[in-house]
Amino acid sequence: MSKLLFWAGIILVALIVMRLLARHSAARHRRARATPRRPVPKRMQSMVQCAHCGLHLPSSDAIHRDGRTWCSQEHAKAGARISP
Ligand SMILES: [Zn+2]
């Protein structure tokens, strides 16, 4: 009987140690992930103007073609109406 209790205690301690180690490594992981590598917010990006309709939009959302920027494929095809 005492042998059974001994092994039960060993297993219990092993489980507790494993859980503590897992939590420790998870916390380290979280801290590593917390280091900032945030994407640039939309409003911090440079704004460009559609050469057709004059709409202002973020540079990443615009279509770049023929050295101009457009709000949509349709306006890129339609061509420029506004001089740069
Ligand atoms: Zn447009």
PDB file of N, CA and C and ligand atoms in Angstrom:
ATOM      1  N   MET A   1       0.839  -1.216   0.000  1.00  0.00           N
ATOM      2  CA  MET A   1       0.000   0.000   0.000  1.00  0.00           C
ATOM      3  C   MET A   1       0.863   1.251   0.000  1.00  0.00           C
ATOM      4  N   SER A   2       1.876   1.252   0.843  1.00  0.00           N
ATOM      5  CA  SER A   2       2.751   2.430   0.916  1.00  0.00           C
ATOM      6  C   SER A   2       3.512   2.619  -0.392  1.00  0.00           C
ATOM      7  N   LYS A   3       3.795   1.493  -1.071  1.00  0.00           N
ATOM      8  CA  LYS A   3       4.468   1.569  -2.363  1.00  0.00           C
ATOM      9  C   LYS A   3       3.581   2.294  -3.384  1.00  0.00           C
ATOM     10  N   LEU A   4       2.298   1.965  -3.347  1.00  0.00           N
ATOM     11  CA  LEU A   4       1.340   2.602  -4.261  1.00  0.00           C
ATOM     12  C   LEU A   4       1.293   4.110  -4.003  1.00  0.00           C
ATOM     13  N   LEU A   5       1.265   4.486  -2.724  1.00  0.00           N
ATOM     14  CA  LEU A   5       1.232   5.907  -2.379  1.00  0.00           C
ATOM     15  C   LEU A   5       2.509   6.601  -2.864  1.00  0.00           C
ATOM     16  N   PHE A   6       3.619   5.898  -2.719  1.00  0.00           N
ATOM     17  CA  PHE A   6       4.912   6.456  -3.164  1.00  0.00           C
ATOM     18  C   PHE A   6       4.873   6.779  -4.654  1.00  0.00           C
ATOM     19  N   TRP A   7       4.385   5.811  -5.445  1.00  0.00           N
ATOM     20  CA  TRP A   7       4.342   6.040  -6.897  1.00  0.00           C
ATOM     21  C   TRP A   7       3.323   7.117  -7.268  1.00  0.00           C
ATOM     22  N   ALA A   8       2.221   7.137  -6.545  1.00  0.00           N
ATOM     23  CA  ALA A   8       1.215   8.174  -6.792  1.00  0.00           C
ATOM     24  C   ALA A   8       1.819   9.560  -6.533  1.00  0.00           C
ATOM     25  N   GLY A   9       2.608   9.633  -5.453  1.00  0.00           N
ATOM     26  CA  GLY A   9       3.263  10.904  -5.143  1.00  0.00           C
ATOM     27  C   GLY A   9       4.256  11.301  -6.217  1.00  0.00           C
ATOM     28  N   ILE A  10       5.031  10.335  -6.693  1.00  0.00           N
ATOM     29  CA  ILE A  10       6.014  10.602  -7.758  1.00  0.00           C
ATOM     30  C   ILE A  10       5.308  11.154  -9.002  1.00  0.00           C
ATOM     31  N   ILE A  11       4.205  10.496  -9.377  1.00  0.00           N
ATOM     32  CA  ILE A  11       3.479  10.921 -10.585  1.00  0.00           C
ATOM     33  C   ILE A  11       2.900  12.325 -10.396  1.00  0.00           C
ATOM     34  N   LEU A  12       2.359  12.558  -9.201  1.00  0.00           N
ATOM     35  CA  LEU A  12       1.777  13.872  -8.912  1.00  0.00           C
ATOM     36  C   LEU A  12       2.841  14.960  -9.028  1.00  0.00           C
ATOM     37  N   VAL A  13       4.000  14.721  -8.433  1.00  0.00           N
ATOM     38  CA  VAL A  13       5.086  15.709  -8.497  1.00  0.00           C
ATOM     39  C   VAL A  13       5.525  15.927  -9.936  1.00  0.00           C
ATOM     40  N   ALA A  14       5.621  14.827 -10.706  1.00  0.00           N
ATOM     41  CA  ALA A  14       6.025  14.939 -12.105  1.00  0.00           C
ATOM     42  C   ALA A  14       5.029  15.793 -12.885  1.00  0.00           C
ATOM     43  N   LEU A  15       3.746  15.568 -12.630  1.00  0.00           N
ATOM     44  CA  LEU A  15       2.718  16.349 -13.324  1.00  0.00           C
ATOM     45  C   LEU A  15       2.832  17.837 -12.983  1.00  0.00           C
ATOM     46  N   ILE A  16       3.062  18.124 -11.683  1.00  0.00           N
ATOM     47  CA  ILE A  16       3.157  19.525 -11.253  1.00  0.00           C
ATOM     48  C   ILE A  16       4.375  20.188 -11.899  1.00  0.00           C
ATOM     49  N   VAL A  17       5.495  19.469 -11.908  1.00  0.00           N
ATOM     50  CA  VAL A  17       6.713  20.024 -12.504  1.00  0.00           C
ATOM     51  C   VAL A  17       6.510  20.283 -13.991  1.00  0.00           C
ATOM     52  N   MET A  18       5.877  19.322 -14.671  1.00  0.00           N
ATOM     53  CA  MET A  18       5.644  19.489 -16.111  1.00  0.00           C
ATOM     54  C   MET A  18       4.754  20.693 -16.390  1.00  0.00           C
ATOM     55  N   ARG A  19       3.732  20.868 -15.526  1.00  0.00           N
ATOM     56  CA  ARG A  19       2.826  21.995 -15.733  1.00  0.00           C
ATOM     57  C   ARG A  19       3.551  23.323 -15.511  1.00  0.00           C
ATOM     58  N   LEU A  20       4.400  23.351 -14.472  1.00  0.00           N
ATOM     59  CA  LEU A  20       5.158  24.574 -14.183  1.00  0.00           C
ATOM     60  C   LEU A  20       6.094  24.909 -15.353  1.00  0.00           C
ATOM     61  N   LEU A  21       6.762  23.878 -15.874  1.00  0.00           N
ATOM     62  CA  LEU A  21       7.679  24.095 -17.001  1.00  0.00           C
ATOM     63  C   LEU A  21       6.916  24.605 -18.228  1.00  0.00           C
ATOM     64  N   ALA A  22       5.753  24.023 -18.481  1.00  0.00           N
ATOM     65  CA  ALA A  22       4.956  24.437 -19.637  1.00  0.00           C
ATOM     66  C   ALA A  22       4.540  25.891 -19.489  1.00  0.00           C
ATOM     67  N   ARG A  23       4.113  26.259 -18.268  1.00  0.00           N
ATOM     68  CA  ARG A  23       3.685  27.639 -18.064  1.00  0.00           C
ATOM     69  C   ARG A  23       4.863  28.591 -18.232  1.00  0.00           C
ATOM     70  N   HIS A  24       6.023  28.163 -17.741  1.00  0.00           N
ATOM     71  CA  HIS A  24       7.216  29.007 -17.838  1.00  0.00           C
ATOM     72  C   HIS A  24       7.576  29.272 -19.299  1.00  0.00           C
ATOM     73  N   SER A  25       7.591  28.215 -20.101  1.00  0.00           N
ATOM     74  CA  SER A  25       7.963  28.392 -21.501  1.00  0.00           C
ATOM     75  C   SER A  25       6.896  29.178 -22.250  1.00  0.00           C
ATOM     76  N   ALA A  26       5.638  29.005 -21.872  1.00  0.00           N
ATOM     77  CA  ALA A  26       4.561  29.766 -22.513  1.00  0.00           C
ATOM     78  C   ALA A  26       4.720  31.243 -22.208  1.00  0.00           C
ATOM     79  N   ALA A  27       5.078  31.567 -20.954  1.00  0.00           N
ATOM     80  CA  ALA A  27       5.257  32.970 -20.585  1.00  0.00           C
ATOM     81  C   ALA A  27       6.418  33.575 -21.362  1.00  0.00           C
ATOM     82  N   ARG A  28       7.482  32.783 -21.532  1.00  0.00           N
ATOM     83  CA  ARG A  28       8.624  33.292 -22.281  1.00  0.00           C
ATOM     84  C   ARG A  28       8.226  33.543 -23.742  1.00  0.00           C
ATOM     85  N   HIS A  29       7.411  32.609 -24.255  1.00  0.00           N
ATOM     86  CA  HIS A  29       6.925  32.750 -25.629  1.00  0.00           C
ATOM     87  C   HIS A  29       6.136  34.038 -25.787  1.00  0.00           C
ATOM     88  N   ARG A  30       5.227  34.272 -24.815  1.00  0.00           N
ATOM     89  CA  ARG A  30       4.366  35.446 -24.903  1.00  0.00           C
ATOM     90  C   ARG A  30       5.204  36.720 -24.868  1.00  0.00           C
ATOM     91  N   ARG A  31       6.252  36.707 -24.011  1.00  0.00           N
ATOM     92  CA  ARG A  31       7.081  37.900 -23.916  1.00  0.00           C
ATOM     93  C   ARG A  31       7.814  38.146 -25.237  1.00  0.00           C
ATOM     94  N   ALA A  32       8.255  37.064 -25.876  1.00  0.00           N
ATOM     95  CA  ALA A  32       8.964  37.214 -27.145  1.00  0.00           C
ATOM     96  C   ALA A  32       8.036  37.760 -28.219  1.00  0.00           C
ATOM     97  N   ARG A  33       6.778  37.303 -28.153  1.00  0.00           N
ATOM     98  CA  ARG A  33       5.828  37.751 -29.168  1.00  0.00           C
ATOM     99  C   ARG A  33       5.413  39.202 -28.936  1.00  0.00           C
ATOM    100  N   ALA A  34       5.587  39.674 -27.663  1.00  0.00           N
ATOM    101  CA  ALA A  34       5.146  41.028 -27.329  1.00  0.00           C
ATOM    102  C   ALA A  34       6.067  42.091 -27.920  1.00  0.00           C
ATOM    103  N   THR A  35       7.265  41.706 -28.314  1.00  0.00           N
ATOM    104  CA  THR A  35       8.162  42.695 -28.902  1.00  0.00           C
ATOM    105  C   THR A  35       7.518  43.272 -30.158  1.00  0.00           C
ATOM    106  N   PRO A  36       7.513  44.573 -30.266  1.00  0.00           N
ATOM    107  CA  PRO A  36       6.668  45.195 -31.287  1.00  0.00           C
ATOM    108  C   PRO A  36       7.182  44.976 -32.705  1.00  0.00           C
ATOM    109  N   ARG A  37       6.346  44.415 -33.497  1.00  0.00           N
ATOM    110  CA  ARG A  37       6.546  44.435 -34.939  1.00  0.00           C
ATOM    111  C   ARG A  37       5.171  44.668 -35.547  1.00  0.00           C
ATOM    112  N   ARG A  38       4.618  45.784 -35.176  1.00  0.00           N
ATOM    113  CA  ARG A  38       3.249  46.091 -35.575  1.00  0.00           C
ATOM    114  C   ARG A  38       3.211  46.587 -37.012  1.00  0.00           C
ATOM    115  N   PRO A  39       2.188  46.224 -37.747  1.00  0.00           N
ATOM    116  CA  PRO A  39       2.048  46.798 -39.087  1.00  0.00           C
ATOM    117  C   PRO A  39       1.707  48.277 -38.993  1.00  0.00           C
ATOM    118  N   VAL A  40       2.073  48.991 -40.007  1.00  0.00           N
ATOM    119  CA  VAL A  40       1.815  50.426 -40.018  1.00  0.00           C
ATOM    120  C   VAL A  40       0.310  50.650 -40.115  1.00  0.00           C
ATOM    121  N   PRO A  41      -0.249  51.448 -39.220  1.00  0.00           N
ATOM    122  CA  PRO A  41      -1.683  51.721 -39.322  1.00  0.00           C
ATOM    123  C   PRO A  41      -2.018  52.404 -40.638  1.00  0.00           C
ATOM    124  N   LYS A  42      -3.237  52.167 -41.086  1.00  0.00           N
ATOM    125  CA  LYS A  42      -3.679  52.689 -42.379  1.00  0.00           C
ATOM    126  C   LYS A  42      -3.503  54.201 -42.470  1.00  0.00           C
ATOM    127  N   ARG A  43      -3.837  54.903 -41.372  1.00  0.00           N
ATOM    128  CA  ARG A  43      -3.822  56.362 -41.464  1.00  0.00           C
ATOM    129  C   ARG A  43      -2.408  56.925 -41.456  1.00  0.00           C
ATOM    130  N   MET A  44      -1.407  56.063 -41.105  1.00  0.00           N
ATOM    131  CA  MET A  44      -0.031  56.531 -41.126  1.00  0.00           C
ATOM    132  C   MET A  44       0.582  56.392 -42.522  1.00  0.00           C
ATOM    133  N   GLN A  45      -0.089  55.638 -43.397  1.00  0.00           N
ATOM    134  CA  GLN A  45       0.445  55.450 -44.737  1.00  0.00           C
ATOM    135  C   GLN A  45       0.260  56.729 -45.539  1.00  0.00           C
ATOM    136  N   SER A  46       1.058  56.817 -46.584  1.00  0.00           N
ATOM    137  CA  SER A  46       0.930  57.982 -47.443  1.00  0.00           C
ATOM    138  C   SER A  46      -0.343  57.852 -48.279  1.00  0.00           C
ATOM    139  N   MET A  47      -1.039  58.949 -48.400  1.00  0.00           N
ATOM    140  CA  MET A  47      -2.269  58.958 -49.182  1.00  0.00           C
ATOM    141  C   MET A  47      -1.932  59.346 -50.618  1.00  0.00           C
ATOM    142  N   VAL A  48      -2.612  58.713 -51.532  1.00  0.00           N
ATOM    143  CA  VAL A  48      -2.437  59.046 -52.945  1.00  0.00           C
ATOM    144  C   VAL A  48      -3.807  59.416 -53.516  1.00  0.00           C
ATOM    145  N   GLN A  49      -3.779  60.028 -54.689  1.00  0.00           N
ATOM    146  CA  GLN A  49      -5.020  60.482 -55.308  1.00  0.00           C
ATOM    147  C   GLN A  49      -5.249  59.727 -56.612  1.00  0.00           C
ATOM    148  N   CYS A  50      -6.480  59.339 -56.829  1.00  0.00           N
ATOM    149  CA  CYS A  50      -6.835  58.713 -58.097  1.00  0.00           C
ATOM    150  C   CYS A  50      -6.722  59.756 -59.204  1.00  0.00           C
ATOM    151  N   ALA A  51      -6.031  59.385 -60.275  1.00  0.00           N
ATOM    152  CA  ALA A  51      -5.811  60.334 -61.368  1.00  0.00           C
ATOM    153  C   ALA A  51      -7.080  60.542 -62.198  1.00  0.00           C
ATOM    154  N   HIS A  52      -8.079  59.721 -61.963  1.00  0.00           N
ATOM    155  CA  HIS A  52      -9.319  59.846 -62.733  1.00  0.00           C
ATOM    156  C   HIS A  52     -10.361  60.672 -61.978  1.00  0.00           C
ATOM    157  N   CYS A  53     -10.690  60.238 -60.764  1.00  0.00           N
ATOM    158  CA  CYS A  53     -11.784  60.889 -60.035  1.00  0.00           C
ATOM    159  C   CYS A  53     -11.295  61.763 -58.887  1.00  0.00           C
ATOM    160  N   GLY A  54     -10.007  61.673 -58.571  1.00  0.00           N
ATOM    161  CA  GLY A  54      -9.470  62.538 -57.531  1.00  0.00           C
ATOM    162  C   GLY A  54      -9.672  62.007 -56.114  1.00  0.00           C
ATOM    163  N   LEU A  55     -10.156  60.781 -56.003  1.00  0.00           N
ATOM    164  CA  LEU A  55     -10.360  60.183 -54.676  1.00  0.00           C
ATOM    165  C   LEU A  55      -9.025  59.967 -53.984  1.00  0.00           C
ATOM    166  N   HIS A  56      -8.991  60.271 -52.695  1.00  0.00           N
ATOM    167  CA  HIS A  56      -7.796  60.008 -51.901  1.00  0.00           C
ATOM    168  C   HIS A  56      -7.923  58.651 -51.245  1.00  0.00           C
ATOM    169  N   LEU A  57      -6.865  57.852 -51.316  1.00  0.00           N
ATOM    170  CA  LEU A  57      -6.875  56.523 -50.717  1.00  0.00           C
ATOM    171  C   LEU A  57      -5.454  56.148 -50.305  1.00  0.00           C
ATOM    172  N   PRO A  58      -5.334  55.211 -49.348  1.00  0.00           N
ATOM    173  CA  PRO A  58      -3.991  54.790 -48.927  1.00  0.00           C
ATOM    174  C   PRO A  58      -3.214  54.195 -50.096  1.00  0.00           C
ATOM    175  N   SER A  59      -1.924  54.443 -50.097  1.00  0.00           N
ATOM    176  CA  SER A  59      -1.071  54.003 -51.207  1.00  0.00           C
ATOM    177  C   SER A  59      -1.149  52.499 -51.421  1.00  0.00           C
ATOM    178  N   SER A  60      -1.285  51.731 -50.316  1.00  0.00           N
ATOM    179  CA  SER A  60      -1.316  50.266 -50.438  1.00  0.00           C
ATOM    180  C   SER A  60      -2.605  49.785 -51.089  1.00  0.00           C
ATOM    181  N   ASP A  61      -3.672  50.582 -50.992  1.00  0.00           N
ATOM    182  CA  ASP A  61      -4.950  50.183 -51.590  1.00  0.00           C
ATOM    183  C   ASP A  61      -5.065  50.647 -53.033  1.00  0.00           C
ATOM    184  N   ALA A  62      -4.194  51.534 -53.453  1.00  0.00           N
ATOM    185  CA  ALA A  62      -4.320  52.106 -54.781  1.00  0.00           C
ATOM    186  C   ALA A  62      -3.723  51.175 -55.830  1.00  0.00           C
ATOM    187  N   ILE A  63      -4.133  51.394 -57.068  1.00  0.00           N
ATOM    188  CA  ILE A  63      -3.567  50.659 -58.201  1.00  0.00           C
ATOM    189  C   ILE A  63      -2.537  51.577 -58.841  1.00  0.00           C
ATOM    190  N   HIS A  64      -1.326  51.037 -58.975  1.00  0.00           N
ATOM    191  CA  HIS A  64      -0.237  51.826 -59.548  1.00  0.00           C
ATOM    192  C   HIS A  64      -0.018  51.379 -60.986  1.00  0.00           C
ATOM    193  N   ARG A  65      -0.214  52.294 -61.909  1.00  0.00           N
ATOM    194  CA  ARG A  65      -0.049  51.937 -63.310  1.00  0.00           C
ATOM    195  C   ARG A  65       0.289  53.203 -64.091  1.00  0.00           C
ATOM    196  N   ASP A  66       1.182  53.052 -65.051  1.00  0.00           N
ATOM    197  CA  ASP A  66       1.600  54.159 -65.916  1.00  0.00           C
ATOM    198  C   ASP A  66       2.133  55.340 -65.101  1.00  0.00           C
ATOM    199  N   GLY A  67       2.750  55.047 -63.959  1.00  0.00           N
ATOM    200  CA  GLY A  67       3.316  56.105 -63.148  1.00  0.00           C
ATOM    201  C   GLY A  67       2.277  56.945 -62.436  1.00  0.00           C
ATOM    202  N   ARG A  68       1.045  56.485 -62.439  1.00  0.00           N
ATOM    203  CA  ARG A  68      -0.033  57.195 -61.743  1.00  0.00           C
ATOM    204  C   ARG A  68      -0.698  56.251 -60.762  1.00  0.00           C
ATOM    205  N   THR A  69      -1.555  56.792 -59.948  1.00  0.00           N
ATOM    206  CA  THR A  69      -2.302  55.978 -58.983  1.00  0.00           C
ATOM    207  C   THR A  69      -3.791  56.103 -59.276  1.00  0.00           C
ATOM    208  N   TRP A  70      -4.480  54.998 -59.064  1.00  0.00           N
ATOM    209  CA  TRP A  70      -5.899  54.925 -59.379  1.00  0.00           C
ATOM    210  C   TRP A  70      -6.630  54.257 -58.226  1.00  0.00           C
ATOM    211  N   CYS A  71      -7.905  54.585 -58.079  1.00  0.00           N
ATOM    212  CA  CYS A  71      -8.686  53.992 -56.991  1.00  0.00           C
ATOM    213  C   CYS A  71      -9.217  52.629 -57.391  1.00  0.00           C
ATOM    214  N   SER A  72      -9.309  52.343 -58.683  1.00  0.00           N
ATOM    215  CA  SER A  72      -9.884  51.074 -59.129  1.00  0.00           C
ATOM    216  C   SER A  72      -9.354  50.742 -60.518  1.00  0.00           C
ATOM    217  N   GLN A  73      -9.540  49.482 -60.903  1.00  0.00           N
ATOM    218  CA  GLN A  73      -9.121  49.048 -62.243  1.00  0.00           C
ATOM    219  C   GLN A  73      -9.884  49.819 -63.315  1.00  0.00           C
ATOM    220  N   GLU A  74     -11.148  50.102 -63.043  1.00  0.00           N
ATOM    221  CA  GLU A  74     -11.975  50.810 -64.020  1.00  0.00           C
ATOM    222  C   GLU A  74     -11.378  52.180 -64.341  1.00  0.00           C
ATOM    223  N   HIS A  75     -10.972  52.868 -63.279  1.00  0.00           N
ATOM    224  CA  HIS A  75     -10.433  54.215 -63.494  1.00  0.00           C
ATOM    225  C   HIS A  75      -9.045  54.147 -64.126  1.00  0.00           C
ATOM    226  N   ALA A  76      -8.301  53.073 -63.830  1.00  0.00           N
ATOM    227  CA  ALA A  76      -6.995  52.902 -64.485  1.00  0.00           C
ATOM    228  C   ALA A  76      -7.187  52.729 -65.982  1.00  0.00           C
ATOM    229  N   LYS A  77      -8.242  51.998 -66.351  1.00  0.00           N
ATOM    230  CA  LYS A  77      -8.544  51.802 -67.776  1.00  0.00           C
ATOM    231  C   LYS A  77      -9.089  53.077 -68.389  1.00  0.00           C
ATOM    232  N   ALA A  78      -9.912  53.787 -67.642  1.00  0.00           N
ATOM    233  CA  ALA A  78     -10.555  55.006 -68.165  1.00  0.00           C
ATOM    234  C   ALA A  78      -9.530  56.092 -68.456  1.00  0.00           C
ATOM    235  N   GLY A  79      -8.422  56.084 -67.710  1.00  0.00           N
ATOM    236  CA  GLY A  79      -7.381  57.071 -67.955  1.00  0.00           C
ATOM    237  C   GLY A  79      -7.528  58.287 -67.065  1.00  0.00           C
ATOM    238  N   ALA A  80      -6.551  59.188 -67.219  1.00  0.00           N
ATOM    239  CA  ALA A  80      -6.473  60.343 -66.334  1.00  0.00           C
ATOM    240  C   ALA A  80      -7.440  61.421 -66.768  1.00  0.00           C
ATOM    241  N   ARG A  81      -8.080  62.025 -65.805  1.00  0.00           N
ATOM    242  CA  ARG A  81      -8.901  63.214 -66.036  1.00  0.00           C
ATOM    243  C   ARG A  81      -8.344  64.396 -65.279  1.00  0.00           C
ATOM    244  N   ILE A  82      -7.567  64.080 -64.250  1.00  0.00           N
ATOM    245  CA  ILE A  82      -6.998  65.123 -63.404  1.00  0.00           C
ATOM    246  C   ILE A  82      -5.499  65.183 -63.677  1.00  0.00           C
ATOM    247  N   SER A  83      -4.972  66.348 -64.002  1.00  0.00           N
ATOM    248  CA  SER A  83      -3.539  66.470 -64.220  1.00  0.00           C
ATOM    249  C   SER A  83      -2.837  66.376 -62.885  1.00  0.00           C
ATOM    250  N   PRO A  84      -1.678  65.726 -62.855  1.00  0.00           N
ATOM    251  CA  PRO A  84      -0.975  65.502 -61.600  1.00  0.00           C
ATOM    252  C   PRO A  84      -0.487  66.788 -60.936  1.00  0.00           C
TER     253      PRO A  84
HETATM  254 ZN    ZN B   1     -11.037  56.910 -59.231  1.00  0.00          ZN
END
